Coordinates of C-alpha atoms in Angstrom, one line a residue:
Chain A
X1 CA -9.4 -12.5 8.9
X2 CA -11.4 -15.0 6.9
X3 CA -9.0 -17.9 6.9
X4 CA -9.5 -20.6 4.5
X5 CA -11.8 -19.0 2.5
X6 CA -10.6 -17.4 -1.0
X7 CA -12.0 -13.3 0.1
X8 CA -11.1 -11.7 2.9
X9 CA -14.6 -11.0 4.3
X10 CA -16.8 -14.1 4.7
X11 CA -19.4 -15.2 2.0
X12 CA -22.1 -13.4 3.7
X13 CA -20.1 -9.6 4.4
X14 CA -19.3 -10.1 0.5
X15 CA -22.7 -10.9 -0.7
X16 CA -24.2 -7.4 1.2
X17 CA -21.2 -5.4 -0.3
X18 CA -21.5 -6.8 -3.4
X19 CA -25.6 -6.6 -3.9
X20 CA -26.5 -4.3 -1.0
X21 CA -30.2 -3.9 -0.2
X22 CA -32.2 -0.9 0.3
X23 CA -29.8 1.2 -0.8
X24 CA -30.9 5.3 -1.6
X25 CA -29.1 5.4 -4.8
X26 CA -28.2 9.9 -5.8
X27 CA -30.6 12.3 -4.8
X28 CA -32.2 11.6 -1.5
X29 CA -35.3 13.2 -2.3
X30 CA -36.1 9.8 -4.2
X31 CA -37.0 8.1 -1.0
X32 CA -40.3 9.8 0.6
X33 CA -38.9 9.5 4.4
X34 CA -40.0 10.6 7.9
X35 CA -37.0 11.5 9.8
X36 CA -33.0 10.4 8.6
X37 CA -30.1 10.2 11.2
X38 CA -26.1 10.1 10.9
X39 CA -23.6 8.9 12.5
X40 CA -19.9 9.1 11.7
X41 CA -17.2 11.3 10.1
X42 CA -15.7 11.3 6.4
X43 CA -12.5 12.0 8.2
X44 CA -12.9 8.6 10.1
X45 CA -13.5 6.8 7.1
X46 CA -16.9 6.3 7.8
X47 CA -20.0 8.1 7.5
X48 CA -23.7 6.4 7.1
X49 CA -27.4 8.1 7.2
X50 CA -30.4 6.0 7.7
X51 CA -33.8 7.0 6.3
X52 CA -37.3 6.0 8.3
X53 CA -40.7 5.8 7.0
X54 CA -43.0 4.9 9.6
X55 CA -46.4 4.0 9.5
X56 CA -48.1 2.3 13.0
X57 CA -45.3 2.5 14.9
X58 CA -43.3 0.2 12.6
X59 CA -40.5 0.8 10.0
X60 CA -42.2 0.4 6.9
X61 CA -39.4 0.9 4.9
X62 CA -35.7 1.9 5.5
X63 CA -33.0 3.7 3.1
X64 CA -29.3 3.8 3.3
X65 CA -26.8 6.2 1.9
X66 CA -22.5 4.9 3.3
X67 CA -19.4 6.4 2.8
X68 CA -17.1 3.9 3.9
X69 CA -15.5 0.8 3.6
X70 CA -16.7 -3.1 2.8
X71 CA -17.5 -3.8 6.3
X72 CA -19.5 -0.4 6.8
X73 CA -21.3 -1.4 3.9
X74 CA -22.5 -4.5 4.3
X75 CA -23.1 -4.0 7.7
X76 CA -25.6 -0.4 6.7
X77 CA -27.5 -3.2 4.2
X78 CA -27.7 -5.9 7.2
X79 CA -29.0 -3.5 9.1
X80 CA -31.6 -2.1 6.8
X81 CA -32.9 -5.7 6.3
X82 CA -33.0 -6.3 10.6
X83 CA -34.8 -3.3 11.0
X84 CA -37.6 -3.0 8.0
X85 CA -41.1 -4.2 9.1
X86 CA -39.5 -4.0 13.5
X87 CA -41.4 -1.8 15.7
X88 CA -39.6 1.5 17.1
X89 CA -38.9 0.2 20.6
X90 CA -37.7 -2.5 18.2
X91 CA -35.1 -1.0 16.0
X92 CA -33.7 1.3 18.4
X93 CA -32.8 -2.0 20.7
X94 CA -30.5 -3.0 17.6
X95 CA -26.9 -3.6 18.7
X96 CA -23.6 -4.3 16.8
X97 CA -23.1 -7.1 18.2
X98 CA -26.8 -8.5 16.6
X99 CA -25.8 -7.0 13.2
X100 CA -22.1 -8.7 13.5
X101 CA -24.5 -11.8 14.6
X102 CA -26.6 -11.7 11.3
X103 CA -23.0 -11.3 9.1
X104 CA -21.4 -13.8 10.8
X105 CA -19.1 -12.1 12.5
X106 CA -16.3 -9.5 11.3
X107 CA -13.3 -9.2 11.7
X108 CA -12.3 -7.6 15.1
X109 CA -10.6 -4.6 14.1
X110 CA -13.8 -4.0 11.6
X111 CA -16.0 -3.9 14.2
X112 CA -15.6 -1.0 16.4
X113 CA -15.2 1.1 13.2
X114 CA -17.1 0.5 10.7
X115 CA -20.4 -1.3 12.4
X116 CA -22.1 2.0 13.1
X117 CA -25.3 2.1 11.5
X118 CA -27.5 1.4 14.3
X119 CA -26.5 4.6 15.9
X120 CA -28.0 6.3 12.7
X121 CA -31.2 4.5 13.3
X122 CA -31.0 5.3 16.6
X123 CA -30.7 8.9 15.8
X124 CA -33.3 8.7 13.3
X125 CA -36.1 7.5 15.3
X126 CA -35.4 10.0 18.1
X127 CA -35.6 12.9 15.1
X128 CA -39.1 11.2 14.2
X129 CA -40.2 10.6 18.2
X130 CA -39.2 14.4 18.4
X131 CA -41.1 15.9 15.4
Chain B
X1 CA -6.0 -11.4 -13.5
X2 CA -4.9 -8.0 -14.1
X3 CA -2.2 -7.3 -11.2
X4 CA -1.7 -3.6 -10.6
X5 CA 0.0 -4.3 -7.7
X6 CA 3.4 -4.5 -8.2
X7 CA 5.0 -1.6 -5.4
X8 CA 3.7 -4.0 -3.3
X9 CA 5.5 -6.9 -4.3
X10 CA 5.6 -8.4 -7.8
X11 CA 6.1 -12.1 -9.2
X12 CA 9.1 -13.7 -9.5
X13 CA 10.7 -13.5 -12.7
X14 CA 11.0 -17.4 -14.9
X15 CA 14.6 -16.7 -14.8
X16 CA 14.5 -16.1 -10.9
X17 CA 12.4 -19.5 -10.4
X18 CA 15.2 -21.1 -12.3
X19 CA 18.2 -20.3 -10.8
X20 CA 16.5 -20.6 -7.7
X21 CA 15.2 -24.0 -8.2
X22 CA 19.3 -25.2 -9.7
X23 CA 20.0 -23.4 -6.1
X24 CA 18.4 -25.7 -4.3
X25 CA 19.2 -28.2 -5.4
X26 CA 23.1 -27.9 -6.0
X27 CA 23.9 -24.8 -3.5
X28 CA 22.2 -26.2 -0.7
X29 CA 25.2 -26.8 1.4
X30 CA 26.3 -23.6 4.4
X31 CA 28.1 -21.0 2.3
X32 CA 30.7 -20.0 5.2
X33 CA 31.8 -23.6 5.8
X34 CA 35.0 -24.4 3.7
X35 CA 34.3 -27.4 1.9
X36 CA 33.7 -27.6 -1.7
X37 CA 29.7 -27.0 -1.9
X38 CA 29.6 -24.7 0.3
X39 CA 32.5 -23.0 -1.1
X40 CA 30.7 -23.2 -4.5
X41 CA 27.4 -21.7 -2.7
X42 CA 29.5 -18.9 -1.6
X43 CA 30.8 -17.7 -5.1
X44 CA 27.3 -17.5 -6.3
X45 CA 26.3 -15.5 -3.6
X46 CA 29.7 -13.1 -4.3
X47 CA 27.8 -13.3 -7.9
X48 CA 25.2 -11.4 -6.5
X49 CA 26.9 -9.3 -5.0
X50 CA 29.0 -8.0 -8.0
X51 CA 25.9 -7.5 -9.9
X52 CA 24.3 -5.1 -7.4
X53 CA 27.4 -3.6 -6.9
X54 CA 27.6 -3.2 -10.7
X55 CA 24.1 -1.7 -11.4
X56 CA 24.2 0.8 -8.5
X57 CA 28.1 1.8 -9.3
X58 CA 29.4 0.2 -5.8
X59 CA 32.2 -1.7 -4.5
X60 CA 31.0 -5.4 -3.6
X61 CA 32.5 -5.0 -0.4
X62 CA 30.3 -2.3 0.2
X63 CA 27.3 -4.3 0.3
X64 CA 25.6 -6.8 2.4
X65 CA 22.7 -8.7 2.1
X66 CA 20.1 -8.7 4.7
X67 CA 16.5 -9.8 5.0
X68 CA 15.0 -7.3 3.5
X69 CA 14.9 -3.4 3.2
X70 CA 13.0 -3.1 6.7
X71 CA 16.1 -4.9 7.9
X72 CA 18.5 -2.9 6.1
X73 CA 16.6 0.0 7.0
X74 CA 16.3 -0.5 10.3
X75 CA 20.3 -1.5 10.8
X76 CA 21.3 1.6 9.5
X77 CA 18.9 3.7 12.0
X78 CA 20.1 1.8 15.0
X79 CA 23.5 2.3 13.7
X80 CA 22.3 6.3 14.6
X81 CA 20.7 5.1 17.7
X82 CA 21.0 7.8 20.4
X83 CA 21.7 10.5 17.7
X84 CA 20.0 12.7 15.9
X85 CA 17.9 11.3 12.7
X86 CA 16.3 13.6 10.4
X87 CA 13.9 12.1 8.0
X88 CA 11.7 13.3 5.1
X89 CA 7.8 12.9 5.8
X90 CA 7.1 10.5 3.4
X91 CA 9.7 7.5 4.6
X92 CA 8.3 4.0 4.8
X93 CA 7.6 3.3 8.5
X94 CA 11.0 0.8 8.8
X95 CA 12.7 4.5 8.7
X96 CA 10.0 6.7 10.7
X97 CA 8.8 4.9 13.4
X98 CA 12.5 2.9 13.9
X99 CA 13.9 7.0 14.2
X100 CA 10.9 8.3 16.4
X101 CA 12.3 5.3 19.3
X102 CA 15.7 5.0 18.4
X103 CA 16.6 8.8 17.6
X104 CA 18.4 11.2 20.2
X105 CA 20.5 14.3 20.5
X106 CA 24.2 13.0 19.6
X107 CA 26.4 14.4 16.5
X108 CA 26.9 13.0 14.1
X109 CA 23.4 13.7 12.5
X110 CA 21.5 11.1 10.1
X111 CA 19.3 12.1 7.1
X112 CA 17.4 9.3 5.9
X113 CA 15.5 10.5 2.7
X114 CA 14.4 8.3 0.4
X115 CA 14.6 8.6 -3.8
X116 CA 11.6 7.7 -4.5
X117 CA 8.2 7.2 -2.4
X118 CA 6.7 4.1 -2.6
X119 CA 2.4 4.9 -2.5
X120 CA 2.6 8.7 -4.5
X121 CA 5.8 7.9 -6.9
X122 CA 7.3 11.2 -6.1
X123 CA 11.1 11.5 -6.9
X124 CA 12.3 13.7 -4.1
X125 CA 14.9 16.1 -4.3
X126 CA 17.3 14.9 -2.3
X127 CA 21.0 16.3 -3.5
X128 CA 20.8 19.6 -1.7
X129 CA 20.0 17.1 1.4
X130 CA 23.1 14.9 0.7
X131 CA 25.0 18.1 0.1
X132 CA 24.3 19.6 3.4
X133 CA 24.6 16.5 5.7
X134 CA 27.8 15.9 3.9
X135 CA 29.0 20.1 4.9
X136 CA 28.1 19.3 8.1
X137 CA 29.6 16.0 8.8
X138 CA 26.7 14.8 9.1
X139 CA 25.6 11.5 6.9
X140 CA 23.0 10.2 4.6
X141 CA 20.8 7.4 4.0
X142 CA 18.6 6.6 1.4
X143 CA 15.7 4.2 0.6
X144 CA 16.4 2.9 -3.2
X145 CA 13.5 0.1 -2.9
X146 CA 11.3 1.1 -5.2
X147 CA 14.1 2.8 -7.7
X148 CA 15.9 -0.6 -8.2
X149 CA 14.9 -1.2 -11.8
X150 CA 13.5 1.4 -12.2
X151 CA 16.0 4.2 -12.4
X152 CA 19.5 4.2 -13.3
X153 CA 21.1 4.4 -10.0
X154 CA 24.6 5.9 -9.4
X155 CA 25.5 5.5 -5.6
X156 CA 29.0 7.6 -6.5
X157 CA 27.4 10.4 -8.1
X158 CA 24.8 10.6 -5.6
X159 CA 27.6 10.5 -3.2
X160 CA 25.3 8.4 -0.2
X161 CA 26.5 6.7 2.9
X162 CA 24.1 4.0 3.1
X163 CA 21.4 2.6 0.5
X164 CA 18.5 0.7 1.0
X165 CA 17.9 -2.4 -1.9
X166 CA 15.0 -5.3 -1.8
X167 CA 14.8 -8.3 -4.4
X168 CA 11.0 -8.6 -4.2
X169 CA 10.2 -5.6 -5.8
X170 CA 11.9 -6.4 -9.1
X171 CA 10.7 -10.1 -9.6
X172 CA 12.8 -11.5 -7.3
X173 CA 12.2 -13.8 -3.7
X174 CA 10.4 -11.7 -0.4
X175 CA 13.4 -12.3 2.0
X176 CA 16.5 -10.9 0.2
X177 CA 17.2 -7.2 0.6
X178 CA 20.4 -5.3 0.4
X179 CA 22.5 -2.5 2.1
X180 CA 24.9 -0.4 0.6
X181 CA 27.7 1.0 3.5
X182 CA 30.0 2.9 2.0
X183 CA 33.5 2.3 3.3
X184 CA 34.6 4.1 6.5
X185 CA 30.9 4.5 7.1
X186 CA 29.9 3.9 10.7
X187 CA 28.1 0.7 11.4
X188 CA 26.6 -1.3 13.7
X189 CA 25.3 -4.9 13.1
X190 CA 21.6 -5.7 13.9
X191 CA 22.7 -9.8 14.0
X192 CA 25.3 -10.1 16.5
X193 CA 27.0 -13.2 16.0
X194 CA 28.6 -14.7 13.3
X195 CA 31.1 -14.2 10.4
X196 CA 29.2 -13.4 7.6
X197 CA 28.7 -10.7 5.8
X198 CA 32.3 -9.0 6.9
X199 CA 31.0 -9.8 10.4
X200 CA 28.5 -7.6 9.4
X201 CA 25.4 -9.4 10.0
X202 CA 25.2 -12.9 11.6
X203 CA 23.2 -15.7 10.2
X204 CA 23.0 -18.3 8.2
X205 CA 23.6 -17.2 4.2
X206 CA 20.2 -17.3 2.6
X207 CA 22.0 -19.3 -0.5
X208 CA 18.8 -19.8 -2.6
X209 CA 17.3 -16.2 -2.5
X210 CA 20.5 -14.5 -2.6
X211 CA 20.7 -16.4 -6.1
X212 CA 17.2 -15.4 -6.9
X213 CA 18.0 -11.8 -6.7
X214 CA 21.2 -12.5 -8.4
X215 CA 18.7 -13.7 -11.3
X216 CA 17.0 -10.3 -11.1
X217 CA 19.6 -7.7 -11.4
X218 CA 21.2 -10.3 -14.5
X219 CA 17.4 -9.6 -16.2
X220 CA 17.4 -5.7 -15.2
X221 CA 20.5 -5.4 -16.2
X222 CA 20.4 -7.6 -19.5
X223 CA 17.0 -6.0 -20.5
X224 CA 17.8 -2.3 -19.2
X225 CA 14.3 -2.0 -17.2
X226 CA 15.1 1.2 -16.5
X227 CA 14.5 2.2 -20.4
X228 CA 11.2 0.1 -20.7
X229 CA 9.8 1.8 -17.7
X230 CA 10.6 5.1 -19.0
X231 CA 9.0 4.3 -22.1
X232 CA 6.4 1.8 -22.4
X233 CA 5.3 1.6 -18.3
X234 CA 5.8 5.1 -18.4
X235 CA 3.0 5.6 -21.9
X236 CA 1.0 2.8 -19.9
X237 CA 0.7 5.1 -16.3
X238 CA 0.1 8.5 -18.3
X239 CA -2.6 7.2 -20.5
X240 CA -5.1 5.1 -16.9
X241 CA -3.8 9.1 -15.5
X242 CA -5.3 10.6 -18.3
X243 CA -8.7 8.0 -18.7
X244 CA -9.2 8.6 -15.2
X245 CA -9.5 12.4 -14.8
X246 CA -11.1 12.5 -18.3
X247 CA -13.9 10.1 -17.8
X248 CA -14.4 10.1 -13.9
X249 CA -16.1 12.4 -12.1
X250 CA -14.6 13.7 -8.5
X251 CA -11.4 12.0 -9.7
X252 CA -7.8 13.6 -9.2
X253 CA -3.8 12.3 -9.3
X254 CA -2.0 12.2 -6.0
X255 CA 0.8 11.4 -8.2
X256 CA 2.7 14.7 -10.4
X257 CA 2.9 12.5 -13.5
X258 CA 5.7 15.2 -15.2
X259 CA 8.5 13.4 -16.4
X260 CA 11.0 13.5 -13.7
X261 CA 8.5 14.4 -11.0
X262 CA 7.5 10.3 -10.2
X263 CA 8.4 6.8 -10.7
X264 CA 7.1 6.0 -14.3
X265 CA 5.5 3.0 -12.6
X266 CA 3.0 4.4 -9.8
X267 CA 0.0 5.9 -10.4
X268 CA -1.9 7.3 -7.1
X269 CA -5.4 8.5 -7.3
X270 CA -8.5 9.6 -5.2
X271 CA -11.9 9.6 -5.8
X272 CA -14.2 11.8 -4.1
X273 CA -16.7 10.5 -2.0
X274 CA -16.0 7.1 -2.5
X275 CA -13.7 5.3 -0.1
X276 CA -10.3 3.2 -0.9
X277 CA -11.1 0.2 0.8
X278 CA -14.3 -0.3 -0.6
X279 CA -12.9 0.5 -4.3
X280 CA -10.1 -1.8 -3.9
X281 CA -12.5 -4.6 -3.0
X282 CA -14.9 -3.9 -6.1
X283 CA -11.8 -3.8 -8.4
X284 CA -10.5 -7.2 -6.4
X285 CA -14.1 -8.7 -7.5
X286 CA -13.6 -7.3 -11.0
X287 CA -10.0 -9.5 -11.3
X288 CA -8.3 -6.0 -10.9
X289 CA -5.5 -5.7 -8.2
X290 CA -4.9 -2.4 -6.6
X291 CA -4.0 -1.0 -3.2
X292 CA -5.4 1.7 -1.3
X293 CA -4.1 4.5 1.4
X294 CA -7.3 4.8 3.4
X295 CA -7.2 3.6 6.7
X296 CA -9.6 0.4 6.4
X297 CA -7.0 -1.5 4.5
X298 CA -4.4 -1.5 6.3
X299 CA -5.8 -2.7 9.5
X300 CA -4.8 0.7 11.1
X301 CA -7.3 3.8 12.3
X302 CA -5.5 6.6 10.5
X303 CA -5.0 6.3 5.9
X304 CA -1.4 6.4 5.0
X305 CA 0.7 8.9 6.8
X306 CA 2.7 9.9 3.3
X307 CA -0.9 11.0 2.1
X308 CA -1.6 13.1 4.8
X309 CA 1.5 14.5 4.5
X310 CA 1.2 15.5 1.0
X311 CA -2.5 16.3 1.0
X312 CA -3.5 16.8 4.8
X313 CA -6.8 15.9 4.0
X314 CA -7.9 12.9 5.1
X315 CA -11.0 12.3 2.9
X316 CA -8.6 12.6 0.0
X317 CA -6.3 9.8 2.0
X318 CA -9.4 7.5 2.6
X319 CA -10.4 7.7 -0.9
X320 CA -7.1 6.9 -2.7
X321 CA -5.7 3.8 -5.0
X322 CA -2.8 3.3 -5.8
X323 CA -1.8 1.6 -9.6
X324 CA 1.5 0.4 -9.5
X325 CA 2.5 -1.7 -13.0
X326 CA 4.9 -4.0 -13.8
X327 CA 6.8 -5.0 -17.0
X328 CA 4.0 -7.5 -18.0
X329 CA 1.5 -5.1 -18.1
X330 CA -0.3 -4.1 -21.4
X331 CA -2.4 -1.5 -22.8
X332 CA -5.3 -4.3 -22.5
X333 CA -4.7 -4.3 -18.9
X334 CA -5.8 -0.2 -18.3
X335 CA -8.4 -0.9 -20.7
X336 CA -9.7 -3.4 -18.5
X337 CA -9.4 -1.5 -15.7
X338 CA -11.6 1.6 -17.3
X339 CA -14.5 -0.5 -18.3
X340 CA -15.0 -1.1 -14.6
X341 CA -13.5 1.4 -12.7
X342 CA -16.0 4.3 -13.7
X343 CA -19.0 2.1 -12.6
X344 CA -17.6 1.1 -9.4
X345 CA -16.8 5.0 -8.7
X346 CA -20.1 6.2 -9.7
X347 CA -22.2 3.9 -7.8
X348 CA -19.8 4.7 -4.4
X349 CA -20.8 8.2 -5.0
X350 CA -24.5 8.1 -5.4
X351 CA -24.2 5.9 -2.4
X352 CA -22.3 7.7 -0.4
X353 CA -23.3 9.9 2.3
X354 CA -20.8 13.0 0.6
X355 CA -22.1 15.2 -1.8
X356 CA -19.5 14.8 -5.0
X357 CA -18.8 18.7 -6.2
X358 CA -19.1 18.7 -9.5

């Protein structure tokens, strides 16, 4: 996991669980968005939505709502901070592997199931591109 | 620090760093060789021995030391090998998953139930299960790990053919476990090889830990834990159950905290629309030390199999934590734990992607 170091994620991964950005805190009517997409399945473990406003064909700003572990969370605020201010081309071209990049890598069984959040945005830009 | 943790494993006992420290030092020498240390190293480990057999109402000769309750757990199920092995659904997975590739067809039958689950608490019913494996010829195993200390045990009255003991969980060394054969029982040795143990299981003696948990059962036994646990644990658990379903929102007990129903140690709740892993970490940044059943944790992609099978609802497994306490803890300690605890719940849920009901 995160040998040597005193928490089992790495200082990064703790910081974004610990003071994750752009989260939609309650109600999501709170956030005035364009389009929202999903991915995952409380049964899983994992479940995030991602809410879009776009304005020129950019994400002008990005909400998050998780229901999941450390790792799902931190990765849903690392992605929300990759994404705000990309184009749509942009953001939909958003892999794991560059959200593991910007955390500084997970640990490997983390990754496959709780790194999901740029499916979400995925989904949510094809709801907006469809509307 | 406050460790809610103990099911897991807990600290060692001052005693138990004592005697283990004195074993090092002066019991250092083989146990089965007949010279005068090692014959000296060998009459503390028959020390040991007697006060197992003592606090669980056994014959020493009944009982052999082994590394560990997945070691005694898994001897006894390979002892069955090729036969049929009945077990309840909530065994730890030394029992289940040893029985799922070891089990067969052949009679004898073996009914591995456990006394007492380790995640929930629950106290199962198990003496219309020993009475009918016994009817049958049939014979019974059970998994007294987390009871040890914390119960009175009576292996006689409960009339079992094999019993499943660890030192770790009762403040004493990770390493040292016991089985409990009662004589005539069939068995077959895991550790081929070697005199010790009755020939029962080769290796080595483990001099220093088998002293170590001799130093645990002397402080069960001296202190009667089983009494403190009943009382002042038990006052402890009750009052976080209460706390939590009072002043939390979504929360509910996984554990049946009626007296007689659960360990008086174990306290296993969900939250709704939060998830275990990501509670358990909070808490961990909080200084509070818990353990979850939800998948994340434990490396695995399904939450613990003993919640599904009490529940069946997986959200419910996901978003469990387990409180497990230990004769150190204090009323200070659940206080602690309920000035964070409702803050780290609430901002899960407006977080998470679940509606909370209610």
């Amino acid at each position: 996991m995160n040998e040597g170091q005193d928490w089992i994620y790495s200082d990064i991964v703790k910081d974004h669980f610990l003071n994750p950005r752009n989260f939609l805190f309650g109600d999501e009517s709170k956030f005035d968005f364009d389009a929202v997409g999903v991915v995952g399945n409380p049964i899983c473990g994992d479940q995030m939505k991602m809410y879009i406003k776009v304005k020129n064909g950019k994400i002008e700003d990005i909400r998050w709502k998780t229901y999941g572990c450390a790792s799902a969370i931190a990765s849903t605020s690392a992605l929300s901070e990759l994404a705000k201010g990309k184009t749509l081309d942009e953001v939909v071209n958003i892999s794991a592997k560059d959200i593991d990049d910007y955390l500084g890598n997970l640990p490997k069984h983390k990754f496959h199931c709780s790194v999901l959040g740029h499916q979400a945005l995925a989904d949510a830009v094809k709801k907006y591109r469809a509307e | 620090m406050v460790y809610l943790d103990y099911a897991a494993t807990s600290p060692l006992l001052p005693e138990v760093i004592t005697a283990m420290h004195e074993a090092e030092q002066k019991f250092f020498a083989n146990a089965s060789a007949l010279h005068t240390p090692g014959h000296l190293a060998m009459n503390k480990i028959e020390e040991t021995r007697k006060l197992l057999a003592q606090l669980i109402n056994a014959n020493p000769d009944e009982i052999i030391f082994t590394s560990g309750a997945s070691e005694a757990n898994n001897t006894v199920i390979r002892t069955f090998a090729g036969h049929k092995i009945y077990t309840s659904p909530l065994e730890h997975h030394s029992i289940d998953e040893a029985a799922r590739v070891l089990g067969g067809n052949k009679k004898p039958a073996l009914y591995s139930y456990m006394f007492a689950n380790n995640e929930i608490g629950e106290i199962l019913s198990i003496e219309n299960i020993i009475k009918k494996a016994h009817k049958n010829g049939d014979y019974i195993h059970s998994d007294l790990t987390q009871v040890l200390g914390k119960l009175p045990i009576n292996i006689k009255a409960l009339d079992l053919d094999y019993a499943t003991f660890s030192a770790h969980k009762i403040g004493g060394p990770v390493g040292v476990g016991a089985l409990f054969i009662k004589d005539g029982a069939p068995f077959k040795s895991l550790i081929i090889g070697g005199n010790q143990e009755g020939k029962r299981r080769g290796t080595t003696y483990n001099t220093a830990g088998i002293i170590g948990f001799g130093a645990a059962l002397k402080y069960a036994i001296k202190h009667k834990t089983w009494d403190i646990y009943d009382a002042k644990i038990r006052a402890l658990r009750d009052g976080l159950a209460k706390r939590i379903l009072e002043e939390i929102p979504g929360s509910s007990l996984n554990t049946d905290i009626t007296p007689g129903k659960s360990l008086p140690n174990i306290l296993n709740a969900s939250f709704q629309a939060a998830e275990g892993e990501s509670i358990q970490l909070y808490l961990d940044a909080e200084g509070i030390i818990v353990s979850t059943g939800s998948a994340c944790a434990s490396g695995d992609i399904k939450p613990s199999h003993v919640l599904m099978a009490k529940t069946g609802d997986a959200e419910v497994a996901h978003s469990s934590i387990r409180f497990s306490f230990g004769l150190d803890n204090t009323e200070e300690d659940v206080k602690k734990v309920m000035q964070v605890l409702p803050g780290i719940i609430n901002r899960l849920q407006k977080i998470s992607t679940i509606e909370r009901e209610s």
